[in-house]
Amino acid sequence: MDVNPALVAMLGYASKADLLRADLARDIYVRGGDRSAVIAAILGRTETSFQTEVSWRRKDGLVLDVVLHGRRISRPRRGEPMFEVMAEDVSARRRAERETAAALKLQSDFVSFVSHQLRTPLTGIRWMLELAQQTPGLPEETAQCLADARQSADRLVGLIADMLNVARCESGKTRWVPEEVDLAELTASVVHELRPQVEQREHDLSFEPDSDLPRVQADAKLLRQVMLNLCSNAIKYTPVGGEIKITAARHGEEMWWSVRDNGMGVPPEARSRLFEKFFRADNAHTVETEGTGLGLYWVRRILAQGGGRVWWQPAPAKHGAPACPGSVFTFALPLQATLVQGVAE
């Protein structure tokens, strides 16, 4: 019935009269049936306001992504429904989103390709170094060089594994498939696997679950990797002879799993960025210079797929000390299975 000059300019028409003569379904909507579908959807609702996104065509043929913000009003005399609608051109925003998504996919595909290409030769290098270390009568200097090379190869393999995990997660290839999981049993298995690392650093590692823990609906393989990541960090960043404690308990409709240490802690300026991609706190570099900053990011992304969350807290004052304030990393999972297909950044 009427339009303002801004809409005339947006759609590239010469005048208001020129635009009002156009057939909306044929000339404006890219897909002719969209106009009828939008109107039918609005009339079928009880709300007086609405918002929807459509594709419109300018007079010169350029397609626009448009968000319609509208409200229903009544015509005073005849009582027929009328609509007042604001059209917002979001073409630039949607184009930027598509370009960003394409760039991220390209980046993820490149990382995945390079990582796959590197993993096979590196595995061979590790195997050959291990064989060389077993050679009888090696001079001490040669044995040390081989040990250093093996350690460097192990770090590279770990870096590639982290990159592949993140690439698979971001590309949607890693999917959370829930099943019934005994959290206590899974944790005990993780503790057993980490025992050699714990003994090497002379840590006191304990696991104290609540009695009668209910089972959770989770992806056992991915959850195991989450636990290994958090526990490995606690072992790595806690000085020799430290104390690490794992707990599991029900909190309302969630299951909380925590690992507490009396390690170096997290500086205040780094706490808000702990779970960002490629971020590492400054004090972490003093212990492990080759870290990727991908582990906690991957943990957050994986848990989010199952409707879970993860956070950091400082260790209780009585547990930590000024030199080793300690950390507590906790993740929560819903007791009922929750799948989140898309995870926003």
Short mmCIF file of C-alpha atoms in Angstrom, two decimals:
data_model
loop_
_atom_site.label_atom_id
_atom_site.label_comp_id
_atom_site.label_asym_id
_atom_site.label_seq_id
_atom_site.Cartn_x
_atom_site.Cartn_y
_atom_site.Cartn_z
CA MET A 1 0.00 0.00 0.00
CA ASP A 2 2.86 2.37 0.75
CA VAL A 3 6.66 2.39 0.99
CA ASN A 4 9.24 4.84 2.22
CA PRO A 5 12.09 6.33 0.13
CA ALA A 6 14.68 4.08 1.81
CA LEU A 7 13.00 0.92 0.49
CA VAL A 8 12.72 2.49 -2.98
CA ALA A 9 16.48 3.13 -2.93
CA MET A 10 17.28 -0.34 -1.50
CA LEU A 11 15.42 -2.06 -4.34
CA GLY A 12 16.79 0.29 -7.03
CA TYR A 13 13.49 1.71 -8.31
CA ALA A 14 13.13 5.20 -9.78
CA SER A 15 10.24 6.29 -7.55
CA LYS A 16 7.71 5.17 -5.00
CA ALA A 17 5.06 4.84 -7.73
CA ASP A 18 7.44 2.70 -9.79
CA LEU A 19 7.94 0.29 -6.87
CA LEU A 20 4.25 0.14 -5.98
CA ARG A 21 3.44 -0.93 -9.54
CA ALA A 22 5.77 -3.95 -9.23
CA ASP A 23 4.38 -7.42 -8.58
CA LEU A 24 5.91 -8.47 -5.26
CA ALA A 25 5.79 -12.21 -5.85
CA ARG A 26 7.13 -11.98 -9.41
CA ASP A 27 9.44 -8.93 -9.38
CA ILE A 28 10.72 -8.68 -5.80
CA TYR A 29 10.83 -12.16 -4.31
CA VAL A 30 13.53 -14.34 -5.91
CA ARG A 31 11.33 -17.39 -5.40
CA GLY A 32 7.78 -16.45 -6.28
CA GLY A 33 6.15 -18.80 -3.79
CA ASP A 34 8.08 -17.30 -0.87
CA ARG A 35 5.72 -14.34 -0.48
CA SER A 36 2.66 -16.55 -0.09
CA ALA A 37 4.56 -18.86 2.27
CA VAL A 38 5.66 -15.94 4.46
CA ILE A 39 2.13 -14.52 4.65
CA ALA A 40 0.61 -17.95 5.42
CA ALA A 41 3.16 -18.50 8.20
CA ILE A 42 2.42 -15.08 9.72
CA LEU A 43 -1.36 -15.52 9.56
CA GLY A 44 -1.05 -18.92 11.21
CA ARG A 45 0.59 -17.46 14.31
CA THR A 46 -1.00 -15.78 17.28
CA GLU A 47 1.86 -13.33 17.87
CA THR A 48 1.42 -9.82 16.56
CA SER A 49 5.10 -9.41 15.63
CA PHE A 50 7.33 -11.52 13.43
CA GLN A 51 10.79 -11.76 11.92
CA THR A 52 11.87 -13.80 8.92
CA GLU A 53 14.63 -13.83 6.30
CA VAL A 54 13.95 -13.82 2.55
CA SER A 55 15.74 -13.28 -0.74
CA TRP A 56 14.71 -10.19 -2.68
CA ARG A 57 15.72 -9.02 -6.15
CA ARG A 58 16.58 -5.42 -6.97
CA LYS A 59 15.29 -3.95 -10.22
CA ASP A 60 18.79 -4.36 -11.72
CA GLY A 61 18.71 -8.09 -10.90
CA LEU A 62 21.04 -8.03 -7.87
CA VAL A 63 19.86 -10.47 -5.19
CA LEU A 64 19.64 -9.21 -1.60
CA ASP A 65 19.48 -11.11 1.68
CA VAL A 66 16.74 -9.33 3.62
CA VAL A 67 15.44 -9.72 7.17
CA LEU A 68 11.81 -8.65 7.56
CA HIS A 69 10.82 -7.27 10.96
CA GLY A 70 7.08 -6.77 11.11
CA ARG A 71 3.97 -6.39 13.22
CA ARG A 72 0.32 -7.03 12.50
CA ILE A 73 -2.10 -4.13 12.74
CA SER A 74 -5.85 -3.93 12.07
CA ARG A 75 -7.50 -1.85 9.42
CA PRO A 76 -9.94 0.37 11.36
CA ARG A 77 -12.97 0.16 9.05
CA ARG A 78 -12.90 -3.33 7.60
CA GLY A 79 -10.99 -5.23 10.27
CA GLU A 80 -8.73 -6.90 7.71
CA PRO A 81 -5.22 -7.74 8.88
CA MET A 82 -2.53 -5.33 7.79
CA PHE A 83 1.21 -5.44 8.31
CA GLU A 84 3.83 -2.83 8.93
CA VAL A 85 7.21 -4.22 7.93
CA MET A 86 10.80 -2.99 8.11
CA ALA A 87 13.17 -4.56 5.58
CA GLU A 88 16.81 -4.83 6.70
CA ASP A 89 19.42 -5.51 4.01
CA VAL A 90 21.84 -8.05 5.55
CA SER A 91 23.54 -9.02 2.27
CA ALA A 92 26.97 -7.76 3.32
CA ARG A 93 26.74 -9.61 6.65
CA ARG A 94 25.65 -12.88 5.05
CA ARG A 95 28.33 -12.58 2.38
CA ALA A 96 30.98 -12.06 5.06
CA GLU A 97 29.65 -15.08 6.97
CA ARG A 98 29.83 -17.25 3.84
CA GLU A 99 33.34 -16.05 3.04
CA THR A 100 34.46 -16.68 6.62
CA ALA A 101 32.95 -20.16 6.59
CA ALA A 102 34.68 -20.92 3.28
CA ALA A 103 38.01 -19.63 4.60
CA LEU A 104 37.71 -21.70 7.77
CA LYS A 105 36.89 -24.80 5.73
CA LEU A 106 39.89 -24.16 3.49
CA GLN A 107 42.11 -23.70 6.54
CA SER A 108 40.75 -26.85 8.18
CA ASP A 109 41.18 -28.89 4.97
CA PHE A 110 44.74 -27.62 4.57
CA VAL A 111 45.69 -28.43 8.17
CA SER A 112 44.12 -31.88 7.86
CA PHE A 113 45.94 -32.59 4.59
CA VAL A 114 49.35 -31.42 5.82
CA SER A 115 48.95 -33.27 9.13
CA HIS A 116 48.08 -36.53 7.37
CA GLN A 117 51.08 -36.15 5.05
CA LEU A 118 53.43 -35.53 7.98
CA ARG A 119 52.14 -38.24 10.28
CA THR A 120 53.31 -41.25 8.21
CA PRO A 121 56.98 -40.21 7.79
CA LEU A 122 57.18 -39.05 11.39
CA THR A 123 55.90 -42.40 12.63
CA GLY A 124 58.65 -44.04 10.61
CA ILE A 125 61.26 -41.70 12.07
CA ARG A 126 60.13 -42.51 15.60
CA TRP A 127 60.30 -46.24 14.89
CA MET A 128 63.82 -46.00 13.41
CA LEU A 129 65.04 -43.90 16.37
CA GLU A 130 63.62 -46.44 18.78
CA LEU A 131 65.47 -49.24 16.96
CA ALA A 132 68.67 -47.20 16.97
CA GLN A 133 68.39 -46.66 20.72
CA GLN A 134 68.40 -50.44 21.19
CA THR A 135 71.76 -50.86 19.46
CA PRO A 136 74.24 -52.48 21.92
CA GLY A 137 77.33 -50.56 23.00
CA LEU A 138 76.24 -47.09 21.91
CA PRO A 139 78.56 -44.30 23.06
CA GLU A 140 76.95 -42.15 25.76
CA GLU A 141 76.92 -39.05 23.57
CA THR A 142 75.27 -40.91 20.68
CA ALA A 143 72.67 -42.42 23.01
CA GLN A 144 71.83 -38.95 24.33
CA CYS A 145 71.49 -37.54 20.81
CA LEU A 146 69.14 -40.37 19.88
CA ALA A 147 67.07 -39.79 23.04
CA ASP A 148 66.80 -36.06 22.26
CA ALA A 149 65.78 -36.82 18.66
CA ARG A 150 63.17 -39.33 19.84
CA GLN A 151 61.75 -36.79 22.30
CA SER A 152 61.51 -34.16 19.54
CA ALA A 153 59.78 -36.67 17.24
CA ASP A 154 57.30 -37.51 20.00
CA ARG A 155 56.49 -33.82 20.42
CA LEU A 156 55.94 -33.42 16.68
CA VAL A 157 53.63 -36.43 16.63
CA GLY A 158 51.68 -34.90 19.53
CA LEU A 159 51.44 -31.57 17.70
CA ILE A 160 50.11 -33.29 14.57
CA ALA A 161 47.60 -35.26 16.64
CA ASP A 162 46.31 -32.01 18.19
CA MET A 163 46.01 -30.36 14.78
CA LEU A 164 44.15 -33.35 13.33
CA ASN A 165 41.76 -33.48 16.30
CA VAL A 166 40.86 -29.80 15.89
CA ALA A 167 40.59 -30.06 12.09
CA ARG A 168 38.22 -33.03 12.36
CA CYS A 169 36.16 -31.28 15.03
CA GLU A 170 35.80 -28.04 13.08
CA SER A 171 34.97 -29.84 9.84
CA GLY A 172 32.21 -31.84 11.55
CA LYS A 173 33.99 -35.18 11.08
CA THR A 174 34.22 -35.74 14.84
CA ARG A 175 30.74 -36.46 16.17
CA TRP A 176 29.58 -37.03 19.73
CA VAL A 177 27.73 -40.35 19.77
CA PRO A 178 26.18 -40.85 23.23
CA GLU A 179 25.98 -44.18 24.98
CA GLU A 180 25.64 -45.23 28.60
CA VAL A 181 28.99 -44.63 30.32
CA ASP A 182 30.21 -45.57 33.79
CA LEU A 183 32.17 -42.44 34.70
CA ALA A 184 34.01 -44.09 37.60
CA GLU A 185 35.10 -47.02 35.47
CA LEU A 186 36.24 -44.78 32.62
CA THR A 187 38.21 -42.55 35.00
CA ALA A 188 39.90 -45.54 36.64
CA SER A 189 41.02 -46.69 33.18
CA VAL A 190 42.46 -43.23 32.43
CA VAL A 191 44.30 -43.17 35.78
CA HIS A 192 45.80 -46.58 35.03
CA GLU A 193 47.01 -45.40 31.61
CA LEU A 194 48.65 -42.31 33.12
CA ARG A 195 50.34 -44.19 35.97
CA PRO A 196 53.81 -44.28 34.29
CA GLN A 197 53.78 -40.47 33.84
CA VAL A 198 52.59 -39.99 37.42
CA GLU A 199 55.34 -42.23 38.82
CA GLN A 200 58.00 -40.57 36.70
CA ARG A 201 57.14 -37.19 38.26
CA GLU A 202 56.56 -38.72 41.71
CA HIS A 203 53.04 -37.29 41.99
CA ASP A 204 50.36 -38.45 44.40
CA LEU A 205 47.34 -39.08 42.15
CA SER A 206 44.01 -40.12 43.68
CA PHE A 207 40.47 -40.62 42.41
CA GLU A 208 37.57 -40.11 44.83
CA PRO A 209 34.14 -40.50 43.19
CA ASP A 210 30.89 -40.16 45.10
CA SER A 211 29.23 -43.45 45.94
CA ASP A 212 26.44 -44.68 43.63
CA LEU A 213 27.35 -42.44 40.71
CA PRO A 214 24.64 -42.57 38.04
CA ARG A 215 25.76 -43.43 34.53
CA VAL A 216 25.94 -40.63 31.99
CA GLN A 217 24.96 -40.53 28.34
CA ALA A 218 28.23 -39.64 26.63
CA ASP A 219 30.66 -40.60 23.88
CA ALA A 220 33.06 -42.86 25.78
CA LYS A 221 35.99 -42.52 23.35
CA LEU A 222 35.83 -38.74 23.15
CA LEU A 223 35.19 -38.36 26.87
CA ARG A 224 38.25 -40.50 27.56
CA GLN A 225 40.33 -38.12 25.42
CA VAL A 226 38.93 -35.16 27.35
CA MET A 227 39.94 -36.76 30.67
CA LEU A 228 43.41 -37.65 29.34
CA ASN A 229 43.93 -34.08 28.18
CA LEU A 230 42.95 -32.49 31.50
CA CYS A 231 44.87 -35.02 33.60
CA SER A 232 47.97 -34.81 31.40
CA ASN A 233 48.01 -31.02 31.85
CA ALA A 234 47.78 -31.44 35.63
CA ILE A 235 50.69 -33.90 35.59
CA LYS A 236 52.77 -31.76 33.25
CA TYR A 237 52.31 -28.41 34.98
CA THR A 238 52.64 -29.61 38.58
CA PRO A 239 56.15 -29.68 40.08
CA VAL A 240 57.71 -33.03 40.96
CA GLY A 241 56.10 -34.59 44.01
CA GLY A 242 52.81 -32.76 43.57
CA GLU A 243 49.30 -33.77 44.56
CA ILE A 244 46.56 -34.41 41.98
CA LYS A 245 43.03 -35.35 42.93
CA ILE A 246 40.17 -36.37 40.64
CA THR A 247 36.56 -36.24 41.84
CA ALA A 248 33.18 -37.04 40.30
CA ALA A 249 29.78 -36.14 41.75
CA ARG A 250 26.21 -35.43 40.77
CA HIS A 251 25.03 -31.80 40.85
CA GLY A 252 21.31 -31.58 40.13
CA GLU A 253 20.73 -32.84 36.60
CA GLU A 254 24.43 -32.75 35.74
CA MET A 255 27.47 -34.88 36.47
CA TRP A 256 30.58 -32.90 37.45
CA TRP A 257 34.08 -34.31 36.96
CA SER A 258 37.08 -32.36 38.31
CA VAL A 259 40.85 -32.65 38.41
CA ARG A 260 42.65 -30.56 41.04
CA ASP A 261 46.39 -30.00 41.29
CA ASN A 262 48.84 -27.88 43.25
CA GLY A 263 50.74 -26.78 40.19
CA MET A 264 51.66 -23.38 38.79
CA GLY A 265 48.06 -22.16 38.42
CA VAL A 266 46.85 -19.66 35.83
CA PRO A 267 47.78 -15.95 35.87
CA PRO A 268 44.77 -13.59 36.27
CA GLU A 269 45.33 -12.00 32.86
CA ALA A 270 45.11 -15.40 31.12
CA ARG A 271 42.02 -16.85 32.77
CA SER A 272 39.42 -15.46 30.37
CA ARG A 273 41.30 -16.87 27.36
CA LEU A 274 42.16 -20.38 28.59
CA PHE A 275 39.87 -22.18 26.15
CA GLU A 276 40.71 -20.09 23.09
CA LYS A 277 42.36 -21.61 20.05
CA PHE A 278 46.19 -21.48 20.12
CA PHE A 279 46.26 -19.63 23.44
CA ARG A 280 48.79 -20.56 26.12
CA ALA A 281 49.41 -18.71 29.39
CA ASP A 282 52.84 -17.13 29.72
CA ASN A 283 53.80 -19.27 32.69
CA ALA A 284 53.07 -22.46 30.71
CA HIS A 285 55.92 -21.66 28.32
CA THR A 286 58.43 -21.95 31.16
CA VAL A 287 57.51 -25.64 31.61
CA GLU A 288 56.55 -26.84 28.13
CA THR A 289 57.84 -24.62 25.32
CA GLU A 290 56.44 -26.78 22.49
CA GLY A 291 52.76 -26.75 23.50
CA THR A 292 50.17 -26.02 20.80
CA GLY A 293 47.44 -24.23 22.74
CA LEU A 294 44.88 -26.52 21.08
CA GLY A 295 44.11 -29.04 23.82
CA LEU A 296 41.71 -27.01 25.96
CA TYR A 297 40.08 -25.52 22.87
CA TRP A 298 39.40 -29.03 21.58
CA VAL A 299 38.06 -30.11 25.01
CA ARG A 300 35.58 -27.21 25.00
CA ARG A 301 34.40 -27.95 21.46
CA ILE A 302 33.95 -31.68 22.07
CA LEU A 303 32.05 -31.26 25.35
CA ALA A 304 29.77 -28.67 23.75
CA GLN A 305 28.69 -31.29 21.20
CA GLY A 306 27.27 -33.35 24.06
CA GLY A 307 25.59 -30.38 25.75
CA GLY A 308 28.44 -30.14 28.26
CA ARG A 309 30.70 -27.34 29.46
CA VAL A 310 34.13 -26.92 31.01
CA TRP A 311 35.64 -24.27 33.26
CA TRP A 312 38.68 -23.42 35.39
CA GLN A 313 38.88 -22.37 39.04
CA PRO A 314 41.82 -21.69 41.34
CA ALA A 315 42.52 -24.48 43.81
CA PRO A 316 41.24 -23.92 47.38
CA ALA A 317 43.58 -21.74 49.42
CA LYS A 318 44.42 -24.53 51.87
CA HIS A 319 45.46 -26.74 48.95
CA GLY A 320 47.65 -24.33 47.00
CA ALA A 321 50.60 -22.22 48.04
CA PRO A 322 51.96 -18.87 46.78
CA ALA A 323 54.55 -20.64 44.61
CA CYS A 324 52.10 -23.35 43.47
CA PRO A 325 48.57 -21.91 43.70
CA GLY A 326 47.04 -24.86 41.86
CA SER A 327 44.15 -25.28 39.45
CA VAL A 328 40.81 -27.07 39.27
CA PHE A 329 39.45 -27.97 35.83
CA THR A 330 35.85 -29.18 35.84
CA PHE A 331 33.55 -30.39 33.12
CA ALA A 332 29.81 -30.93 33.47
CA LEU A 333 27.64 -33.27 31.41
CA PRO A 334 23.84 -33.53 31.45
CA LEU A 335 22.52 -36.80 32.82
CA GLN A 336 20.17 -37.00 29.84
CA ALA A 337 21.74 -37.24 26.37
CA THR A 338 22.01 -33.90 24.61
CA LEU A 339 23.33 -33.48 21.08
CA VAL A 340 24.37 -30.07 19.80
CA GLN A 341 24.99 -30.31 16.06
CA GLY A 342 26.28 -26.77 15.58
CA VAL A 343 28.66 -25.15 18.03
CA ALA A 344 29.02 -21.39 17.80
CA GLU A 345 32.36 -19.69 18.28
#
